[in-house]
């Protein structure tokens, strides 16, 4: 437990801990998770994403690997009530079930529009909270740290610097939101909870991505984009969103050249997979 100490102007001068001690610093990093106990005491700009990320209850369980060797891939599977996931670890498999309401951990879905306020910086789930689909939470925390180092201000924490951080952080996190929301709003499923989700309008930036890709297979440029273009393409195609028209660049390649080239690429991938060591051998090599 902690309480905010006195402020110098609108900057935080110190924290009062439960044991009565006081912590002072030039910069405070809020890593308190979705509760956002520092930034939430200074800001009221939380942007709610529940309209596009509907699953708000998370239930964790564990399984032991049947063969003693964890599976080589994570698995996410939709159900009529939500979705379930399995993440194989060295000694156990972490399992999750996500639903709308009911029992389980309550998930916050959204972001603080100003994660950096004077000398308080929120990172990770304190700044942006998502459900665990694709496991992008840690990637966003890393991206936030790198961005903070790039734009590290002086001790005066001039708004010229901190507001630029907030602007770029907004661009980055909203694109991650769009990527996760795509799987819910355009899943192609019409049973259970998915029937209602298919009727919801996507956020503007995701709608533009869907429109551009659906017309000619193109992805619009975004200044801050953490999800790769290959991941976007795979997800859009996987959701059944096929372009209505051929990209002129692709149309310029004759089929008698394109088809053999694609077959050769598929053959090279098969050869590479066949030469890879078994997953159990790979794990042993990593641990010595």
Coordinates of C-alpha atoms in Angstrom, one line a residue:
X1 CA 0.0 0.0 0.0
X2 CA 1.2 3.5 -0.7
X3 CA -0.1 7.1 -0.8
X4 CA 1.0 10.0 -2.9
X5 CA 3.2 12.4 -1.0
X6 CA 3.2 16.2 -1.6
X7 CA 3.7 17.6 -5.1
X8 CA 5.9 20.3 -6.4
X9 CA 3.6 22.0 -8.9
X10 CA 1.9 19.1 -10.6
X11 CA 5.0 16.8 -10.3
X12 CA 5.1 14.0 -7.7
X13 CA 7.7 14.7 -5.0
X14 CA 7.4 11.4 -3.0
X15 CA 5.5 8.4 -2.0
X16 CA 4.3 7.5 1.5
X17 CA 4.5 3.7 2.1
X18 CA 2.4 1.7 4.5
X19 CA 5.3 1.4 7.0
X20 CA 5.5 5.1 7.2
X21 CA 8.6 5.5 5.2
X22 CA 8.9 8.0 2.3
X23 CA 10.4 7.4 -1.1
X24 CA 11.6 10.4 -3.2
X25 CA 12.9 10.3 -6.7
X26 CA 13.2 12.4 -9.9
X27 CA 11.2 9.9 -11.9
X28 CA 8.5 7.4 -10.8
X29 CA 7.7 4.3 -12.9
X30 CA 4.2 3.0 -12.4
X31 CA 4.4 -0.8 -12.7
X32 CA 1.3 -1.6 -10.6
X33 CA -0.5 -3.4 -13.3
X34 CA -4.1 -2.6 -14.5
X35 CA -4.8 -0.9 -11.2
X36 CA -2.5 1.9 -12.3
X37 CA -2.2 3.2 -8.8
X38 CA 0.2 6.1 -9.6
X39 CA -1.0 7.3 -13.0
X40 CA -4.6 6.7 -12.0
X41 CA -4.2 9.1 -9.1
X42 CA -3.0 11.9 -11.5
X43 CA -5.1 11.2 -14.6
X44 CA -8.7 10.6 -15.5
X45 CA -8.1 10.0 -19.2
X46 CA -8.6 6.2 -19.4
X47 CA -9.9 5.1 -22.8
X48 CA -12.2 2.1 -22.5
X49 CA -11.8 -0.6 -25.3
X50 CA -14.4 -3.0 -24.0
X51 CA -16.6 -2.4 -27.1
X52 CA -14.0 -4.0 -29.3
X53 CA -12.2 -6.3 -26.8
X54 CA -15.3 -7.9 -25.1
X55 CA -13.9 -10.7 -23.0
X56 CA -13.5 -9.4 -19.4
X57 CA -13.1 -12.6 -17.3
X58 CA -9.9 -14.8 -17.3
X59 CA -9.6 -18.1 -15.5
X60 CA -6.1 -19.7 -15.3
X61 CA -5.4 -23.5 -14.8
X62 CA -2.4 -25.7 -15.4
X63 CA -1.6 -29.0 -17.0
X64 CA 1.4 -31.3 -16.9
X65 CA 3.0 -32.2 -20.3
X66 CA 1.9 -35.8 -21.0
X67 CA 5.2 -36.8 -22.7
X68 CA 7.4 -34.7 -20.5
X69 CA 8.2 -32.5 -23.4
X70 CA 6.1 -29.3 -23.9
X71 CA 4.3 -28.8 -27.2
X72 CA 6.2 -26.5 -29.6
X73 CA 3.4 -24.1 -30.2
X74 CA 0.8 -22.0 -28.4
X75 CA -2.8 -22.7 -29.2
X76 CA -5.8 -20.4 -29.1
X77 CA -9.3 -21.8 -29.9
X78 CA -12.7 -20.1 -30.1
X79 CA -15.7 -21.5 -28.3
X80 CA -19.3 -20.4 -28.3
X81 CA -18.7 -18.6 -24.9
X82 CA -15.3 -17.0 -25.7
X83 CA -11.9 -18.6 -26.3
X84 CA -9.4 -20.8 -24.6
X85 CA -5.6 -20.8 -24.8
X86 CA -2.7 -23.1 -24.0
X87 CA 0.9 -21.8 -23.5
X88 CA 3.4 -24.7 -23.1
X89 CA 6.2 -24.0 -20.5
X90 CA 9.1 -26.1 -19.5
X91 CA 7.4 -28.0 -16.7
X92 CA 3.7 -27.2 -17.2
X93 CA 1.2 -25.9 -19.7
X94 CA -0.6 -22.7 -18.7
X95 CA -4.3 -22.8 -19.7
X96 CA -6.7 -19.9 -19.9
X97 CA -10.4 -19.5 -20.5
X98 CA -11.8 -16.1 -21.4
X99 CA -15.5 -15.3 -21.2
X100 CA -17.8 -12.3 -21.0
X101 CA -18.7 -11.9 -17.2
X102 CA -18.8 -14.8 -14.8
X103 CA -16.1 -16.0 -12.5
X104 CA -12.4 -15.4 -12.9
X105 CA -9.9 -12.5 -12.9
X106 CA -11.4 -9.2 -14.1
X107 CA -9.5 -7.9 -17.2
X108 CA -9.2 -4.2 -17.8
X109 CA -9.2 -3.4 -21.5
X110 CA -8.0 0.1 -22.5
X111 CA -5.3 2.6 -22.1
X112 CA -4.4 5.9 -20.4
X113 CA -4.2 8.6 -23.0
X114 CA -1.4 10.3 -21.1
X115 CA 0.8 7.5 -19.7
X116 CA 3.6 10.1 -19.0
X117 CA 2.4 12.9 -16.7
X118 CA 5.3 15.2 -15.5
X119 CA 7.6 12.8 -13.6
X120 CA 5.3 9.8 -13.5
X121 CA 5.5 7.2 -16.3
X122 CA 3.2 4.2 -16.6
X123 CA 4.5 1.2 -18.5
X124 CA 3.1 -2.3 -19.2
X125 CA -0.4 -3.1 -18.0
X126 CA -0.4 0.2 -15.9
X127 CA -0.4 2.1 -19.2
X128 CA -2.3 -0.3 -21.6
X129 CA -4.3 -3.4 -20.6
X130 CA -5.3 -6.1 -23.0
X131 CA -6.4 -9.7 -22.8
X132 CA -3.7 -12.3 -23.4
X133 CA -4.6 -13.2 -27.1
X134 CA -1.2 -13.2 -29.0
X135 CA 0.6 -12.3 -25.7
X136 CA 1.4 -8.8 -26.8
X137 CA 1.4 -7.2 -23.3
X138 CA 5.2 -7.8 -22.8
X139 CA 6.0 -6.6 -26.3
X140 CA 4.2 -3.3 -25.5
X141 CA 6.0 -2.9 -22.2
X142 CA 9.4 -3.3 -24.1
X143 CA 8.3 -0.9 -26.7
X144 CA 7.3 1.7 -24.1
X145 CA 10.6 1.4 -22.3
X146 CA 12.5 1.8 -25.6
X147 CA 10.4 4.8 -26.5
X148 CA 11.0 6.4 -23.1
X149 CA 14.7 5.9 -23.5
X150 CA 14.6 7.5 -26.9
X151 CA 12.6 10.6 -25.6
X152 CA 14.1 10.7 -22.1
X153 CA 13.5 14.3 -20.9
X154 CA 15.5 16.4 -18.5
X155 CA 14.6 16.8 -14.8
X156 CA 12.1 19.5 -15.8
X157 CA 10.0 17.0 -17.8
X158 CA 9.1 19.6 -20.4
X159 CA 5.8 18.8 -22.1
X160 CA 7.5 19.1 -25.5
X161 CA 9.1 15.8 -24.7
X162 CA 6.5 14.0 -22.6
X163 CA 3.6 14.9 -24.8
X164 CA 5.6 13.5 -27.8
X165 CA 6.0 10.3 -25.9
X166 CA 2.2 10.2 -25.2
X167 CA 1.4 10.9 -28.9
X168 CA 3.6 8.1 -30.2
X169 CA 2.6 5.7 -27.4
X170 CA -1.1 6.3 -28.4
X171 CA -0.3 5.4 -32.1
X172 CA 1.5 2.2 -31.0
X173 CA -1.0 0.9 -28.5
X174 CA -4.0 1.6 -30.7
X175 CA -2.6 -0.5 -33.5
X176 CA -2.1 -3.4 -31.1
X177 CA -5.7 -2.9 -30.0
X178 CA -6.8 -3.1 -33.7
X179 CA -4.9 -6.3 -34.3
X180 CA -6.5 -8.1 -31.3
X181 CA -9.9 -6.6 -32.1
X182 CA -9.7 -7.9 -35.6
X183 CA -9.9 -11.5 -34.3
X184 CA -13.1 -10.7 -32.4
X185 CA -15.0 -8.4 -34.7
X186 CA -14.3 -10.2 -38.0
X187 CA -13.9 -13.8 -36.9
X188 CA -16.3 -15.2 -39.4
X189 CA -18.1 -17.1 -36.6
X190 CA -21.9 -16.7 -36.2
X191 CA -22.6 -18.8 -33.1
X192 CA -22.6 -18.0 -29.4
X193 CA -21.2 -14.7 -28.4
X194 CA -19.6 -14.2 -31.8
X195 CA -22.9 -13.5 -33.4
X196 CA -23.2 -10.2 -31.5
X197 CA -19.5 -9.3 -32.0
X198 CA -19.8 -9.6 -35.8
X199 CA -22.4 -6.7 -35.7
X200 CA -20.1 -4.3 -33.9
X201 CA -18.3 -1.6 -35.8
X202 CA -14.5 -1.7 -35.6
X203 CA -12.6 1.4 -34.5
X204 CA -11.8 3.8 -37.4
X205 CA -8.2 2.8 -37.8
X206 CA -9.1 -0.9 -38.0
X207 CA -12.0 -0.2 -40.4
X208 CA -9.5 1.6 -42.7
X209 CA -7.1 -1.4 -42.6
X210 CA -9.9 -3.8 -43.4
X211 CA -11.2 -1.6 -46.3
X212 CA -7.7 -1.2 -47.8
X213 CA -6.8 -4.8 -47.5
X214 CA -10.2 -5.9 -48.8
X215 CA -10.0 -3.8 -51.9
X216 CA -6.5 -4.7 -53.2
X217 CA -4.6 -6.5 -50.4
X218 CA -2.7 -3.4 -49.2
X219 CA -2.0 -2.3 -45.6
X220 CA -2.1 1.4 -44.8
X221 CA 1.0 3.0 -43.3
X222 CA 1.0 3.9 -39.6
X223 CA 3.7 5.9 -37.9
X224 CA 4.1 3.5 -35.0
X225 CA 3.4 -0.1 -35.9
X226 CA 4.5 -2.9 -33.6
X227 CA 2.7 -5.7 -35.4
X228 CA 4.5 -6.9 -38.5
X229 CA 2.9 -6.6 -42.0
X230 CA 3.3 -10.4 -42.3
X231 CA 1.3 -10.9 -39.1
X232 CA -1.4 -8.5 -40.3
X233 CA -1.6 -10.3 -43.7
X234 CA -1.8 -13.7 -42.1
X235 CA -4.5 -12.6 -39.6
X236 CA -6.6 -10.9 -42.3
X237 CA -6.4 -13.9 -44.7
X238 CA -7.1 -16.2 -41.8
X239 CA -10.3 -14.3 -41.0
X240 CA -11.4 -14.9 -44.5
X241 CA -10.9 -11.3 -45.7
X242 CA -9.7 -11.9 -49.3
X243 CA -8.8 -8.9 -51.5
X244 CA -11.4 -8.2 -54.3
X245 CA -8.7 -6.9 -56.7
X246 CA -5.2 -7.9 -57.5
X247 CA -2.3 -5.5 -56.7
X248 CA -0.9 -4.1 -59.9
X249 CA 2.6 -5.0 -58.8
X250 CA 1.6 -8.7 -58.5
X251 CA -0.4 -8.6 -61.7
X252 CA 2.8 -7.6 -63.6
X253 CA 4.4 -11.0 -62.7
X254 CA 3.4 -13.7 -65.3
X255 CA 1.8 -16.8 -63.8
X256 CA 4.3 -19.1 -65.6
X257 CA 7.0 -17.4 -63.5
X258 CA 5.1 -16.8 -60.2
X259 CA 3.8 -20.4 -59.8
X260 CA 7.2 -22.1 -60.1
X261 CA 8.7 -19.5 -57.8
X262 CA 6.1 -20.1 -55.1
X263 CA 6.5 -23.9 -55.5
X264 CA 10.3 -23.5 -55.0
X265 CA 9.7 -21.4 -51.9
X266 CA 7.4 -24.0 -50.5
X267 CA 10.1 -26.7 -51.2
X268 CA 12.8 -24.7 -49.5
X269 CA 10.5 -24.3 -46.4
X270 CA 9.9 -28.0 -46.3
X271 CA 13.6 -28.8 -46.5
X272 CA 14.4 -26.3 -43.7
X273 CA 11.7 -27.8 -41.4
X274 CA 13.0 -31.4 -42.1
X275 CA 16.6 -30.3 -41.2
X276 CA 15.5 -28.7 -37.9
X277 CA 16.2 -30.7 -34.8
X278 CA 13.4 -32.3 -32.8
X279 CA 11.9 -29.9 -30.2
X280 CA 13.0 -32.1 -27.3
X281 CA 16.6 -32.1 -28.7
X282 CA 16.5 -28.3 -29.1
X283 CA 15.3 -27.8 -25.5
X284 CA 18.2 -30.0 -24.3
X285 CA 20.7 -28.0 -26.2
X286 CA 19.4 -24.8 -24.7
X287 CA 19.8 -26.1 -21.1
X288 CA 23.2 -27.8 -21.7

